[in-house]
CSV table of C-alpha atoms and ligand atoms in Angstrom, one decimal:
chain,number,residue,atom,x,y,z
A,25,MET,CA,120.6,113.0,83.0
A,26,ILE,CA,124.1,114.1,82.4
A,27,GLU,CA,125.1,117.8,82.5
A,28,SER,CA,125.6,118.3,78.7
A,29,GLU,CA,122.2,116.9,77.9
A,30,ARG,CA,120.7,119.2,80.4
A,31,ASN,CA,122.4,122.2,78.8
A,32,SER,CA,121.3,121.1,75.4
A,33,LEU,CA,117.7,121.2,76.5
A,34,GLY,CA,118.2,124.7,77.8
A,35,ILE,CA,117.2,123.8,81.3
A,36,LYS,CA,118.6,125.9,84.1
A,37,ILE,CA,117.4,125.4,87.6
A,38,PRO,CA,119.4,127.5,90.1
A,39,ILE,CA,119.3,126.0,93.6
A,40,VAL,CA,120.4,128.3,96.3
A,41,TYR,CA,120.9,127.0,99.8
A,42,LYS,CA,120.6,129.4,102.7
A,43,ASP,CA,121.4,128.6,106.3
A,44,GLU,CA,118.3,130.1,107.6
A,45,LYS,CA,115.3,129.0,109.5
A,46,VAL,CA,112.0,129.2,107.6
A,47,ALA,CA,108.7,129.3,109.4
A,48,ALA,CA,106.4,126.4,108.8
A,49,VAL,CA,103.5,127.3,106.5
A,50,SER,CA,100.3,125.5,106.1
A,51,SER,CA,99.8,123.3,103.1
A,52,PRO,CA,98.1,125.1,100.2
A,53,PHE,CA,96.1,121.9,99.5
A,54,ILE,CA,92.4,122.6,99.4
A,55,PRO,CA,90.3,119.4,99.6
A,56,PRO,CA,87.9,119.0,96.6
A,57,LYS,CA,84.2,119.5,97.1
A,58,ALA,CA,82.3,116.4,98.0
A,59,SER,CA,80.9,114.8,94.9
A,60,ALA,CA,79.5,111.5,96.3
A,61,VAL,CA,76.7,109.9,94.4
A,62,PRO,CA,73.7,110.5,96.7
A,63,GLU,CA,71.9,107.7,98.6
A,64,GLN,CA,74.4,105.0,97.4
A,65,SER,CA,76.1,104.0,100.6
A,66,GLY,CA,74.3,101.1,102.2
A,67,LYS,CA,72.2,100.5,99.2
A,68,LYS,CA,71.7,97.0,97.8
A,69,PRO,CA,73.9,96.5,94.7
A,70,ASP,CA,72.2,96.5,91.4
A,71,TYR,CA,74.6,93.9,90.1
A,72,VAL,CA,76.7,91.3,91.8
A,73,LEU,CA,79.8,90.0,90.1
A,74,GLU,CA,81.6,87.0,91.6
A,75,LEU,CA,85.2,86.7,90.5
A,76,GLY,CA,86.8,83.3,90.3
A,77,SER,CA,88.9,80.9,88.3
A,78,GLU,CA,88.9,77.4,87.1
A,79,MET,CA,91.6,75.1,85.9
A,80,ILE,CA,90.9,74.0,82.3
A,81,THR,CA,90.9,70.3,81.8
A,82,SER,CA,91.1,68.7,78.3
A,83,SER,CA,87.4,67.8,78.6
A,84,SER,CA,86.2,71.3,79.6
A,85,HIS,CA,88.4,72.7,76.9
A,86,SER,CA,87.0,70.6,74.1
A,87,SER,CA,83.4,71.2,75.2
A,88,GLY,CA,83.8,74.9,75.6
A,89,GLY,CA,84.3,76.0,71.9
A,90,HIS,CA,83.2,79.5,71.1
A,91,GLY,CA,85.3,79.9,68.0
A,92,GLY,CA,84.3,82.7,65.7
A,93,HIS,CA,84.6,85.4,68.3
A,94,GLY,CA,88.3,85.8,67.4
A,95,VAL,CA,89.2,84.9,71.0
A,96,PRO,CA,92.2,82.6,71.3
A,97,GLN,CA,91.2,79.3,73.0
A,98,PRO,CA,93.0,78.6,76.2
A,99,SER,CA,94.8,75.2,76.4
A,100,ALA,CA,94.2,72.4,78.9
A,101,GLY,CA,96.1,73.0,82.1
A,102,SER,CA,95.8,76.7,81.9
A,103,THR,CA,93.4,78.8,84.0
A,104,ARG,CA,90.1,80.3,83.0
A,105,TRP,CA,89.3,83.5,84.9
A,106,THR,CA,85.6,84.0,85.5
A,107,ILE,CA,82.9,86.5,86.3
A,108,ASN,CA,79.8,84.7,87.7
A,109,GLY,CA,81.3,81.5,86.5
A,110,LYS,CA,81.7,82.6,82.9
A,111,SER,CA,84.7,83.8,80.8
A,112,TYR,CA,84.6,86.4,78.1
A,113,PRO,CA,83.0,86.3,75.6
A,114,ASP,CA,80.4,84.3,77.5
A,115,THR,CA,80.2,86.7,80.4
A,116,GLU,CA,76.9,88.5,80.7
A,117,ASP,CA,76.8,92.2,79.6
A,118,ILE,CA,75.6,94.8,82.0
A,119,ARG,CA,73.0,97.0,80.4
A,120,ILE,CA,72.4,100.4,82.0
A,121,LYS,CA,70.9,103.7,81.1
A,122,VAL,CA,73.1,106.6,80.3
A,123,GLY,CA,73.5,108.8,83.4
A,124,GLN,CA,71.8,106.5,85.8
A,125,PRO,CA,73.9,105.6,88.9
A,126,VAL,CA,74.4,101.9,89.4
A,127,THR,CA,76.0,100.0,92.2
A,128,VAL,CA,78.1,96.9,91.4
A,129,ARG,CA,79.4,94.5,94.0
A,130,PHE,CA,82.6,92.6,93.2
A,131,ILE,CA,83.0,89.5,95.4
A,132,ASN,CA,86.3,87.8,95.1
A,133,LYS,CA,85.7,84.0,95.5
A,134,ASP,CA,89.1,83.1,94.2
A,135,VAL,CA,90.1,81.5,97.5
A,136,GLN,CA,91.1,77.9,96.7
A,137,PRO,CA,93.9,76.7,99.0
A,138,GLY,CA,97.2,77.5,97.3
A,139,HIS,CA,95.4,79.7,94.8
A,140,ARG,CA,94.2,82.9,96.6
A,141,MET,CA,94.2,85.6,94.0
A,142,ASP,CA,93.5,89.3,94.3
A,143,HIS,CA,91.7,90.9,91.3
A,144,PRO,CA,92.2,94.6,90.6
A,145,LEU,CA,89.1,95.5,88.7
A,146,HIS,CA,89.3,98.3,86.1
A,147,LEU,CA,86.4,100.1,84.5
A,148,HIS,CA,86.6,102.1,81.2
A,149,GLY,CA,84.6,105.2,80.4
A,150,THR,CA,84.2,106.7,83.8
A,151,LYS,CA,85.4,106.7,87.4
A,152,PHE,CA,83.5,105.0,90.2
A,153,GLN,CA,82.9,105.8,93.8
A,154,VAL,CA,83.9,103.1,96.3
A,155,VAL,CA,80.9,103.0,98.5
A,156,SER,CA,81.6,99.9,100.6
A,157,LEU,CA,84.7,97.8,101.5
A,158,ASN,CA,83.4,94.5,103.0
A,159,GLY,CA,80.2,96.2,103.9
A,160,SER,CA,81.8,99.2,105.6
A,161,ARG,CA,81.7,102.7,104.2
A,162,PRO,CA,85.3,104.0,103.4
A,163,ALA,CA,86.6,106.5,105.8
A,164,ARG,CA,86.7,109.2,103.2
A,165,GLU,CA,85.1,109.7,99.8
A,166,MET,CA,87.0,107.6,97.3
A,167,TRP,CA,86.9,107.9,93.5
A,168,LYS,CA,88.9,105.4,91.4
A,169,ASP,CA,88.9,103.7,88.0
A,170,THR,CA,90.6,100.6,89.4
A,171,ILE,CA,90.0,98.9,92.8
A,172,ASN,CA,91.8,95.9,94.1
A,173,VAL,CA,89.4,93.2,95.4
A,174,PRO,CA,91.4,91.0,97.7
A,175,ALA,CA,90.8,87.3,97.8
A,176,GLY,CA,87.8,86.5,100.0
A,177,GLU,CA,86.7,90.2,100.2
A,178,TYR,CA,84.0,92.3,98.5
A,179,VAL,CA,83.8,95.9,97.3
A,180,ASP,CA,80.8,97.9,96.2
A,181,VAL,CA,81.3,100.7,93.6
A,182,THR,CA,78.8,103.2,92.2
A,183,PHE,CA,79.1,104.9,88.9
A,184,ALA,CA,77.1,106.6,86.2
A,185,ILE,CA,78.2,106.4,82.6
A,186,THR,CA,77.6,109.6,80.7
A,187,ASN,CA,78.8,108.5,77.3
A,188,PRO,CA,76.7,105.9,75.5
A,189,GLY,CA,78.5,102.9,74.2
A,190,GLU,CA,80.2,99.7,75.3
A,191,TRP,CA,82.7,100.0,78.1
A,192,MET,CA,85.0,97.3,79.3
A,193,LEU,CA,85.1,96.2,82.9
A,194,HIS,CA,88.0,93.8,83.5
A,195,CYS,CA,90.7,92.6,85.9
A,196,HIS,CA,93.8,94.7,85.4
A,197,ILE,CA,96.1,91.6,85.6
A,198,ILE,CA,96.6,90.9,81.9
A,199,ASP,CA,96.6,87.1,82.3
A,200,HIS,CA,93.3,87.3,84.1
A,201,GLU,CA,91.8,89.6,81.5
A,202,ASP,CA,93.1,87.5,78.6
A,203,GLY,CA,91.8,84.4,80.3
A,204,GLY,CA,88.3,85.8,80.4
A,205,MET,CA,87.8,88.0,83.4
A,206,LEU,CA,86.2,90.7,81.3
A,207,THR,CA,82.7,91.9,80.7
A,208,LYS,CA,81.0,94.8,78.9
A,209,ILE,CA,78.9,97.5,80.3
A,210,ILE,CA,76.5,98.7,77.6
A,211,ALA,CA,75.2,102.2,78.3
A,212,GLN,CA,72.3,103.3,76.2
B,9,CU,CU1,92.6,89.2,88.3
């Protein structure tokens, strides 16, 4: 920002330098209270979602047809991105009860030679606790709404949805999302 713009906004920040030694002070950061979902670490997942992809051939394209959903059909030679082998809108909904904690495992099986792909999974409507990275508990309590699932690895997350409705769960890479790596979580 140039000086005149700064003046027009009325911003004045005086910076005074002093040639003095200042004693080190401890950080005012206070770690938040633990809010882990109880009994989730080490629990078997309620849902397992395998992430993958598949090259669309002209035959798979012509046989696929789910027109009427308003979803643009991918063309032959492009990639279909999948959850448990299916692309949205054919992916299976996850139906859960409002307020009930569920654990979902994302397994990234997108490991074909020359096509290893990470998938950053993003959940709408709530945050989730990361309870396992490849079967190991994270070193600290970890809450996110997006978690990268590296090729060949798996991640378990636990969440409870407090607002009823349909919430999207999808890869945050737009091509992957548009190509079908999306499902709905229906909380009732
Ligand atoms: Cu992806």
